[in-house]
Short mmCIF file of N, CA and C and ligand atoms in Angstrom, two decimals:
data_model
loop_
_atom_site.label_atom_id
_atom_site.label_comp_id
_atom_site.label_asym_id
_atom_site.label_seq_id
_atom_site.Cartn_x
_atom_site.Cartn_y
_atom_site.Cartn_z
N MET A 16 39.68 -71.52 -11.17
CA MET A 16 37.65 -71.16 -10.99
C MET A 16 37.18 -70.61 -9.79
N LEU A 17 36.99 -69.30 -9.38
CA LEU A 17 36.09 -69.03 -8.04
C LEU A 17 34.64 -69.71 -8.55
N ASN A 18 34.09 -70.14 -6.51
CA ASN A 18 32.92 -71.41 -6.98
C ASN A 18 32.62 -70.09 -6.98
N ILE A 19 31.35 -68.69 -6.96
CA ILE A 19 30.60 -68.05 -6.57
C ILE A 19 29.26 -68.13 -6.91
N ASP A 20 28.25 -68.55 -5.94
CA ASP A 20 27.18 -69.19 -5.45
C ASP A 20 26.44 -67.74 -5.67
N LEU A 21 26.72 -67.19 -7.82
CA LEU A 21 26.15 -66.30 -8.09
C LEU A 21 23.74 -66.50 -8.06
N PRO A 22 23.45 -65.19 -7.14
CA PRO A 22 21.65 -65.60 -7.64
C PRO A 22 21.56 -65.50 -8.70
N ARG A 23 20.27 -66.45 -9.45
CA ARG A 23 19.76 -66.55 -10.73
C ARG A 23 20.00 -65.81 -11.44
N SER A 24 19.50 -64.67 -11.25
CA SER A 24 18.67 -63.32 -12.11
C SER A 24 20.74 -62.65 -12.79
N GLU A 25 21.41 -63.80 -11.54
CA GLU A 25 22.79 -62.67 -11.57
C GLU A 25 23.72 -63.59 -12.56
N ARG A 26 23.39 -64.41 -13.07
CA ARG A 26 23.93 -65.37 -14.02
C ARG A 26 23.46 -65.07 -15.16
N ILE A 27 21.83 -64.58 -15.36
CA ILE A 27 21.12 -64.56 -16.21
C ILE A 27 21.87 -63.57 -17.62
N TRP A 28 21.85 -62.60 -15.93
CA TRP A 28 22.54 -61.67 -17.24
C TRP A 28 23.44 -61.21 -18.16
N LEU A 29 24.79 -62.17 -16.76
CA LEU A 29 26.06 -62.40 -17.39
C LEU A 29 26.45 -63.51 -18.56
N MET A 30 25.23 -63.80 -18.56
CA MET A 30 25.37 -64.89 -19.81
C MET A 30 24.60 -64.31 -20.84
N ILE A 31 24.24 -63.23 -20.67
CA ILE A 31 23.07 -61.37 -21.24
C ILE A 31 23.98 -61.01 -22.53
N GLY A 32 25.32 -60.20 -21.25
CA GLY A 32 26.14 -60.27 -21.58
C GLY A 32 27.72 -59.46 -22.08
N GLY A 33 27.65 -61.35 -22.20
CA GLY A 33 28.67 -62.28 -22.57
C GLY A 33 28.48 -62.69 -23.79
N ALA A 34 27.09 -62.82 -24.33
CA ALA A 34 26.04 -63.24 -25.78
C ALA A 34 26.56 -61.97 -26.41
N SER A 35 26.24 -60.73 -26.20
CA SER A 35 25.92 -59.68 -26.47
C SER A 35 27.51 -59.28 -27.34
N LEU A 36 28.78 -59.77 -26.56
CA LEU A 36 29.92 -59.43 -27.02
C LEU A 36 30.12 -59.93 -27.84
N VAL A 37 29.95 -61.67 -27.70
CA VAL A 37 29.40 -62.84 -29.31
C VAL A 37 29.67 -61.73 -30.04
N VAL A 38 27.88 -61.15 -30.18
CA VAL A 38 27.01 -60.99 -31.21
C VAL A 38 28.16 -59.69 -31.86
N PHE A 39 28.18 -58.88 -31.46
CA PHE A 39 29.12 -57.80 -31.47
C PHE A 39 30.44 -57.94 -32.21
N PHE A 40 31.53 -58.91 -31.30
CA PHE A 40 32.62 -59.31 -32.44
C PHE A 40 31.77 -60.14 -33.34
N ALA A 41 31.47 -60.54 -33.71
CA ALA A 41 30.72 -61.31 -35.02
C ALA A 41 30.56 -60.47 -35.99
N ILE A 42 30.33 -58.85 -35.67
CA ILE A 42 29.57 -58.43 -36.69
C ILE A 42 30.75 -57.01 -37.57
N ILE A 43 31.86 -57.17 -36.63
CA ILE A 43 32.72 -56.36 -36.46
C ILE A 43 33.35 -57.26 -37.76
N LEU A 44 33.26 -58.79 -37.67
CA LEU A 44 34.28 -59.57 -38.41
C LEU A 44 32.99 -59.48 -39.68
N LEU A 45 32.57 -59.75 -39.83
CA LEU A 45 30.53 -59.57 -41.31
C LEU A 45 31.35 -58.42 -41.66
N MET A 46 31.65 -57.21 -40.79
CA MET A 46 31.53 -56.25 -42.26
C MET A 46 33.09 -55.83 -42.83
N ALA A 47 34.16 -56.32 -41.32
CA ALA A 47 35.14 -56.59 -41.76
C ALA A 47 35.57 -57.43 -44.01
N LEU A 48 34.67 -58.91 -43.03
CA LEU A 48 34.94 -60.13 -44.60
C LEU A 48 34.44 -60.05 -45.76
N VAL A 49 33.14 -59.75 -45.43
CA VAL A 49 31.61 -60.15 -46.21
C VAL A 49 31.33 -58.70 -46.51
N TRP A 50 31.23 -57.53 -46.20
CA TRP A 50 30.88 -56.42 -46.63
C TRP A 50 32.28 -55.27 -47.07
N GLY A 51 33.35 -55.35 -46.49
CA GLY A 51 34.22 -54.34 -47.10
C GLY A 51 34.43 -53.41 -46.30
N PHE A 52 33.63 -53.05 -45.13
CA PHE A 52 34.27 -52.09 -44.82
C PHE A 52 36.21 -51.56 -44.19
N HIS A 53 36.56 -50.93 -44.50
CA HIS A 53 37.67 -50.76 -43.48
C HIS A 53 37.78 -49.48 -43.40
N ASN A 54 38.83 -49.20 -42.98
CA ASN A 54 39.41 -47.58 -41.89
C ASN A 54 40.89 -47.26 -43.75
N PRO A 55 40.25 -46.36 -43.95
CA PRO A 55 41.50 -45.37 -45.15
C PRO A 55 42.61 -46.47 -44.28
N GLY A 56 43.31 -45.82 -44.62
CA GLY A 56 44.39 -45.97 -44.80
C GLY A 56 45.50 -44.29 -44.52
N GLN A 57 46.06 -44.31 -43.71
CA GLN A 57 46.57 -42.86 -43.98
C GLN A 57 48.11 -43.18 -43.65
N MET A 58 49.16 -44.18 -44.03
CA MET A 58 49.88 -44.55 -43.87
C MET A 58 50.87 -44.11 -44.10
N LYS A 59 51.08 -42.95 -45.71
CA LYS A 59 51.87 -42.56 -46.09
C LYS A 59 51.97 -40.72 -45.53
N THR A 60 53.44 -40.16 -45.84
CA THR A 60 53.36 -38.73 -45.46
C THR A 60 53.23 -38.39 -46.50
N ILE A 61 53.47 -37.01 -46.40
CA ILE A 61 53.61 -35.78 -47.53
C ILE A 61 53.77 -34.75 -47.25
N ALA A 62 54.92 -33.87 -47.83
CA ALA A 62 54.92 -32.74 -46.95
C ALA A 62 53.96 -31.84 -48.24
N PRO A 63 52.82 -31.18 -46.77
CA PRO A 63 52.36 -29.92 -47.55
C PRO A 63 52.15 -28.68 -48.28
N ASP A 64 53.35 -28.49 -47.78
CA ASP A 64 53.82 -27.24 -48.71
C ASP A 64 54.44 -27.69 -50.09
N ALA A 65 54.23 -29.22 -50.11
CA ALA A 65 55.49 -29.25 -51.78
C ALA A 65 54.46 -30.49 -52.46
N VAL A 66 53.04 -30.52 -52.33
CA VAL A 66 51.49 -31.16 -52.64
C VAL A 66 51.52 -31.42 -54.03
N ARG A 67 51.79 -29.77 -54.67
CA ARG A 67 51.98 -30.10 -55.50
C ARG A 67 52.73 -30.35 -57.43
N THR A 68 54.16 -30.27 -56.23
CA THR A 68 55.41 -31.10 -56.99
C THR A 68 55.73 -31.76 -56.75
N THR A 69 54.60 -33.03 -55.76
CA THR A 69 55.34 -33.65 -55.48
C THR A 69 54.36 -35.41 -55.74
N PRO A 70 54.50 -35.75 -57.30
CA PRO A 70 54.35 -37.01 -57.42
C PRO A 70 53.25 -38.36 -56.66
N PRO A 71 52.18 -38.11 -56.10
CA PRO A 71 51.72 -38.56 -58.13
C PRO A 71 49.92 -36.97 -58.02
N PHE A 72 50.30 -36.23 -56.74
CA PHE A 72 48.88 -34.78 -57.23
C PHE A 72 49.72 -33.72 -57.66
N ASP A 73 51.23 -33.98 -58.23
CA ASP A 73 51.53 -33.06 -58.96
C ASP A 73 50.80 -32.98 -60.19
N LYS A 74 49.74 -34.37 -60.92
CA LYS A 74 49.61 -34.38 -61.91
C LYS A 74 47.64 -35.29 -61.46
N PRO A 75 46.72 -34.43 -60.57
CA PRO A 75 45.73 -34.74 -59.53
C PRO A 75 44.81 -35.34 -61.22
N GLY A 76 44.45 -36.62 -61.09
CA GLY A 76 43.14 -36.82 -61.73
C GLY A 76 42.33 -38.04 -61.53
N LEU A 77 42.30 -38.89 -62.80
CA LEU A 77 41.75 -40.04 -63.00
C LEU A 77 42.33 -40.74 -63.34
N TYR A 78 43.11 -41.73 -63.79
CA TYR A 78 43.38 -42.32 -64.49
C TYR A 78 43.37 -44.63 -64.24
N GLN A 79 43.37 -44.68 -65.33
CA GLN A 79 42.57 -45.52 -65.32
C GLN A 79 43.75 -47.23 -65.49
N VAL A 80 43.52 -48.32 -64.13
CA VAL A 80 44.85 -49.14 -63.72
C VAL A 80 44.86 -50.45 -64.18
N GLY A 81 44.06 -50.53 -65.09
CA GLY A 81 42.91 -52.24 -65.60
C GLY A 81 41.60 -52.02 -66.10
N PRO A 82 41.71 -53.40 -66.42
CA PRO A 82 39.71 -53.41 -66.53
C PRO A 82 38.89 -52.87 -64.91
N ASN A 83 38.11 -51.79 -65.59
CA ASN A 83 37.04 -51.71 -64.68
C ASN A 83 38.30 -50.97 -63.60
N GLU A 84 39.16 -51.01 -63.08
CA GLU A 84 39.75 -50.27 -62.49
C GLU A 84 40.69 -48.53 -62.33
N TYR A 85 40.73 -47.78 -61.38
CA TYR A 85 40.99 -46.82 -61.51
C TYR A 85 41.89 -46.49 -59.97
N ARG A 86 42.29 -45.18 -60.82
CA ARG A 86 43.18 -44.43 -59.53
C ARG A 86 42.74 -43.37 -59.25
N ALA A 87 41.89 -43.02 -58.52
CA ALA A 87 41.97 -40.93 -58.65
C ALA A 87 42.92 -40.60 -57.22
N VAL A 88 43.87 -40.24 -58.34
CA VAL A 88 44.24 -39.04 -57.66
C VAL A 88 44.23 -37.91 -57.52
N MET A 89 43.62 -37.53 -55.87
CA MET A 89 43.31 -36.09 -55.93
C MET A 89 43.40 -35.25 -54.35
N ILE A 90 43.46 -33.69 -54.14
CA ILE A 90 43.71 -31.98 -53.39
C ILE A 90 42.69 -31.88 -53.35
N ALA A 91 42.29 -31.73 -51.71
CA ALA A 91 41.25 -31.95 -51.27
C ALA A 91 42.23 -29.92 -50.09
N GLN A 92 41.64 -28.99 -50.74
CA GLN A 92 41.87 -27.88 -50.92
C GLN A 92 41.03 -26.62 -50.15
N MET A 93 40.69 -25.50 -49.52
CA MET A 93 40.46 -24.57 -49.02
C MET A 93 39.83 -24.16 -50.86
N PHE A 94 38.42 -24.16 -50.86
CA PHE A 94 37.56 -24.47 -50.85
C PHE A 94 36.71 -25.51 -51.82
N MET A 95 37.82 -26.40 -52.44
CA MET A 95 37.45 -27.18 -53.67
C MET A 95 38.39 -28.66 -53.54
N TYR A 96 37.16 -28.92 -54.95
CA TYR A 96 38.28 -30.69 -54.73
C TYR A 96 38.96 -31.11 -56.26
N GLN A 97 39.80 -31.39 -56.36
CA GLN A 97 40.68 -31.53 -57.18
C GLN A 97 41.51 -32.78 -57.74
N PRO A 98 40.84 -33.37 -58.52
CA PRO A 98 39.79 -32.73 -59.78
C PRO A 98 38.25 -32.65 -59.00
N ASN A 99 37.36 -31.43 -59.59
CA ASN A 99 36.06 -31.47 -59.12
C ASN A 99 35.11 -32.35 -59.53
N ASN A 100 35.69 -33.30 -60.62
CA ASN A 100 34.75 -34.41 -61.07
C ASN A 100 34.73 -35.85 -61.72
N VAL A 101 34.20 -36.73 -61.14
CA VAL A 101 34.83 -37.65 -61.15
C VAL A 101 33.82 -38.67 -61.81
N THR A 102 33.89 -39.13 -63.22
CA THR A 102 33.10 -40.53 -63.56
C THR A 102 34.00 -41.64 -63.44
N VAL A 103 32.66 -43.04 -63.34
CA VAL A 103 33.13 -44.13 -63.77
C VAL A 103 32.01 -44.67 -63.80
N PRO A 104 32.91 -45.73 -65.20
CA PRO A 104 31.62 -47.06 -65.60
C PRO A 104 31.23 -47.97 -64.37
N ALA A 105 29.91 -48.06 -64.52
CA ALA A 105 29.03 -48.81 -63.33
C ALA A 105 30.42 -50.31 -63.17
N GLY A 106 30.73 -50.77 -61.52
CA GLY A 106 31.38 -51.75 -61.44
C GLY A 106 32.32 -51.90 -61.42
N SER A 107 32.87 -50.08 -62.17
CA SER A 107 34.06 -49.69 -61.90
C SER A 107 35.12 -50.11 -60.37
N THR A 108 36.58 -49.87 -59.85
CA THR A 108 37.10 -49.92 -58.95
C THR A 108 38.03 -48.97 -58.63
N VAL A 109 37.57 -48.30 -57.63
CA VAL A 109 38.09 -47.25 -57.54
C VAL A 109 39.21 -46.71 -56.15
N HIS A 110 40.62 -46.85 -56.54
CA HIS A 110 41.68 -46.81 -55.28
C HIS A 110 42.01 -45.05 -54.96
N PHE A 111 40.86 -44.60 -54.14
CA PHE A 111 41.70 -43.21 -53.65
C PHE A 111 42.74 -42.76 -53.36
N GLU A 112 43.46 -41.70 -53.30
CA GLU A 112 44.16 -40.37 -52.65
C GLU A 112 44.27 -40.18 -52.72
N VAL A 113 43.92 -38.73 -51.01
CA VAL A 113 43.97 -37.84 -51.37
C VAL A 113 44.80 -37.45 -50.24
N THR A 114 45.00 -35.82 -50.61
CA THR A 114 46.04 -34.89 -49.75
C THR A 114 45.59 -33.91 -49.44
N SER A 115 45.35 -32.59 -48.16
CA SER A 115 45.19 -31.31 -48.45
C SER A 115 46.74 -30.34 -48.35
N PRO A 116 46.93 -29.79 -48.75
CA PRO A 116 48.09 -29.07 -48.89
C PRO A 116 47.69 -27.92 -48.41
N ASP A 117 46.27 -28.14 -47.32
CA ASP A 117 46.04 -26.17 -45.94
C ASP A 117 45.69 -27.22 -44.52
N VAL A 118 44.62 -27.53 -45.13
CA VAL A 118 44.04 -27.79 -42.77
C VAL A 118 43.05 -29.46 -43.63
N VAL A 119 43.17 -29.58 -42.55
CA VAL A 119 41.83 -31.09 -42.50
C VAL A 119 40.56 -30.82 -43.60
N HIS A 120 40.34 -31.43 -44.35
CA HIS A 120 39.15 -31.76 -45.14
C HIS A 120 38.48 -32.95 -44.54
N GLY A 121 37.45 -33.12 -45.53
CA GLY A 121 36.39 -34.69 -45.31
C GLY A 121 36.43 -34.83 -46.45
N PHE A 122 36.67 -35.91 -46.91
CA PHE A 122 35.47 -36.42 -48.72
C PHE A 122 34.34 -37.50 -48.16
N GLU A 123 33.98 -36.59 -48.06
CA GLU A 123 32.68 -38.18 -47.75
C GLU A 123 31.90 -37.96 -49.39
N ILE A 124 31.92 -39.40 -50.17
CA ILE A 124 30.16 -39.75 -51.00
C ILE A 124 29.27 -40.39 -50.19
N PRO A 125 28.28 -39.68 -49.93
CA PRO A 125 26.86 -40.01 -49.37
C PRO A 125 26.09 -40.70 -49.93
N GLY A 126 25.76 -42.17 -48.60
CA GLY A 126 25.68 -43.60 -49.62
C GLY A 126 26.60 -43.85 -49.78
N THR A 127 27.79 -44.45 -49.85
CA THR A 127 29.16 -45.07 -50.00
C THR A 127 29.53 -45.24 -48.88
N ASN A 128 30.11 -46.38 -48.70
CA ASN A 128 31.50 -46.15 -47.64
C ASN A 128 32.40 -45.46 -47.89
N VAL A 129 32.45 -44.00 -48.72
CA VAL A 129 33.65 -43.87 -48.88
C VAL A 129 33.97 -42.52 -47.76
N ASN A 130 34.05 -42.79 -46.95
CA ASN A 130 34.05 -41.31 -45.95
C ASN A 130 35.57 -41.59 -44.93
N LEU A 131 36.27 -40.10 -46.37
CA LEU A 131 37.43 -40.00 -44.92
C LEU A 131 37.65 -38.58 -44.62
N MET A 132 38.70 -39.10 -44.02
CA MET A 132 39.24 -37.56 -43.05
C MET A 132 40.85 -37.47 -44.02
N VAL A 133 41.27 -36.03 -44.42
CA VAL A 133 41.84 -35.94 -45.55
C VAL A 133 42.77 -34.56 -44.54
N VAL A 134 43.65 -35.24 -43.48
CA VAL A 134 44.87 -34.85 -43.13
C VAL A 134 45.93 -34.42 -43.63
N PRO A 135 46.51 -32.65 -43.98
CA PRO A 135 48.09 -32.44 -44.47
C PRO A 135 48.67 -33.13 -43.37
N GLY A 136 49.74 -33.08 -44.56
CA GLY A 136 50.88 -33.85 -43.85
C GLY A 136 50.80 -35.97 -44.80
N HIS A 137 49.84 -36.19 -44.55
CA HIS A 137 48.90 -37.45 -44.53
C HIS A 137 48.51 -37.97 -46.43
N ILE A 138 48.63 -38.89 -46.36
CA ILE A 138 47.96 -39.13 -47.92
C ILE A 138 46.84 -40.75 -47.28
N THR A 139 45.24 -39.72 -47.92
CA THR A 139 44.44 -40.82 -46.99
C THR A 139 44.41 -42.07 -48.18
N GLU A 140 43.83 -42.75 -47.93
CA GLU A 140 43.79 -44.18 -49.27
C GLU A 140 42.88 -44.68 -49.15
N TYR A 141 41.61 -44.83 -49.64
CA TYR A 141 40.79 -45.96 -49.84
C TYR A 141 40.25 -46.54 -50.64
N THR A 142 40.03 -48.09 -51.06
CA THR A 142 39.69 -48.67 -51.73
C THR A 142 37.87 -49.53 -52.31
N ALA A 143 37.33 -49.19 -52.58
CA ALA A 143 35.67 -48.81 -53.31
C ALA A 143 35.61 -49.80 -54.41
N THR A 144 35.00 -50.19 -54.69
CA THR A 144 34.14 -50.74 -56.00
C THR A 144 32.89 -50.56 -56.01
N PHE A 145 32.25 -49.73 -56.94
CA PHE A 145 31.00 -49.33 -57.16
C PHE A 145 30.03 -50.08 -58.46
N ARG A 146 29.11 -50.48 -58.05
CA ARG A 146 27.93 -52.21 -58.70
C ARG A 146 27.11 -50.29 -59.68
N ASN A 147 26.21 -49.53 -58.88
CA ASN A 147 25.43 -49.03 -58.78
C ASN A 147 25.89 -47.56 -59.85
N LYS A 148 24.86 -47.40 -60.42
CA LYS A 148 24.90 -45.95 -61.21
C LYS A 148 24.60 -45.37 -59.98
N MET A 149 24.63 -43.85 -60.28
CA MET A 149 24.96 -42.89 -58.95
C MET A 149 25.93 -41.73 -59.61
N ASP A 150 25.05 -40.58 -59.16
CA ASP A 150 25.61 -39.08 -59.08
C ASP A 150 25.20 -38.34 -57.55
N ARG A 151 26.54 -38.67 -56.87
CA ARG A 151 26.88 -37.96 -55.50
C ARG A 151 27.71 -36.20 -55.57
N LEU A 152 27.21 -35.75 -54.65
CA LEU A 152 28.33 -35.25 -54.48
C LEU A 152 29.42 -35.70 -53.88
N ILE A 153 30.79 -34.63 -53.73
CA ILE A 153 31.96 -35.45 -52.78
C ILE A 153 31.65 -34.13 -51.71
N VAL A 154 31.01 -34.40 -50.57
CA VAL A 154 31.17 -33.67 -49.37
C VAL A 154 32.31 -33.26 -48.89
N CYS A 155 32.40 -32.23 -47.87
CA CYS A 155 33.41 -32.14 -47.20
C CYS A 155 33.06 -32.16 -45.76
N ASN A 156 33.67 -32.83 -44.91
CA ASN A 156 32.30 -32.85 -43.87
C ASN A 156 33.33 -33.25 -42.48
N GLU A 157 34.24 -32.40 -42.91
CA GLU A 157 34.66 -31.25 -41.48
C GLU A 157 35.12 -30.07 -41.37
N TYR A 158 34.61 -29.35 -40.93
CA TYR A 158 34.59 -27.48 -40.79
C TYR A 158 36.14 -27.43 -40.99
N CYS A 159 35.84 -26.37 -42.03
CA CYS A 159 38.37 -26.17 -42.78
C CYS A 159 37.84 -24.75 -42.69
N GLY A 160 36.87 -23.61 -42.59
CA GLY A 160 37.40 -22.29 -43.02
C GLY A 160 35.07 -21.60 -43.01
N SER A 161 35.89 -20.52 -43.78
CA SER A 161 35.05 -19.31 -44.47
C SER A 161 33.79 -20.41 -45.04
N GLY A 162 34.95 -20.98 -46.24
CA GLY A 162 33.77 -22.09 -47.43
C GLY A 162 33.39 -23.07 -47.36
N HIS A 163 33.59 -23.09 -46.17
CA HIS A 163 33.83 -25.41 -45.72
C HIS A 163 31.80 -25.54 -46.60
N GLN A 164 30.80 -25.09 -46.42
CA GLN A 164 30.27 -25.15 -46.83
C GLN A 164 29.76 -25.42 -48.38
N VAL A 165 30.87 -25.15 -49.39
CA VAL A 165 30.38 -24.90 -50.07
C VAL A 165 31.38 -25.70 -51.19
N MET A 166 32.15 -26.07 -49.53
CA MET A 166 33.37 -26.58 -51.11
C MET A 166 32.56 -28.62 -50.98
N LEU A 167 32.67 -28.81 -52.07
CA LEU A 167 32.03 -29.75 -53.09
C LEU A 167 32.80 -30.44 -54.42
N GLY A 168 32.93 -31.67 -54.51
CA GLY A 168 33.95 -32.37 -55.71
C GLY A 168 31.57 -32.47 -56.49
N ARG A 169 31.59 -34.16 -57.46
CA ARG A 169 30.71 -35.15 -57.96
C ARG A 169 31.21 -36.11 -58.37
N PHE A 170 30.37 -36.95 -57.75
CA PHE A 170 30.90 -38.52 -58.25
C PHE A 170 29.84 -38.93 -58.65
N VAL A 171 30.07 -40.13 -59.99
CA VAL A 171 29.50 -40.28 -60.82
C VAL A 171 29.85 -41.66 -61.36
N VAL A 172 28.97 -42.34 -61.31
CA VAL A 172 28.38 -44.00 -61.69
C VAL A 172 27.60 -44.26 -63.17
N GLN A 173 28.46 -44.23 -63.76
CA GLN A 173 27.60 -44.77 -65.05
C GLN A 173 27.08 -45.55 -65.94
CU1 LIG B 224 36.75 -28.26 -46.28
CU2 LIG B 224 35.46 -28.04 -44.96
#
């Protein structure tokens, strides 16, 4: 270890810098482990021109897979979501699986952790639990063409 004689103010600033690294890393751990923030997975691939004939996207919809647990199989396309309206009871955990047959779309439910990028050729997966009642739009937040601003769905927790 180098023994450099730094001025006192320099040492204080180094300590502040080091401490903020520790604080920011702790916040990342807190968000991931306690608040459940996760990156959406995009590990699975799908042929964009065969979306409508490839399970599960040949039958998009909301499927109950357990008590308070649902699977939302959804297609984001110019300029709509299919299904366009998803309604679940309060306390439900929803596993979203979304893909696009055309261009990149967004899939955001404002005020929740659900904010996904839907890329053609990939299946975007994300799981979220909804404890509180809400009635929200599903909005596309990636510019996808002339009808981008009318690309909306509805998400209801009742
Ligand atoms: Cu789809 Cu913007």
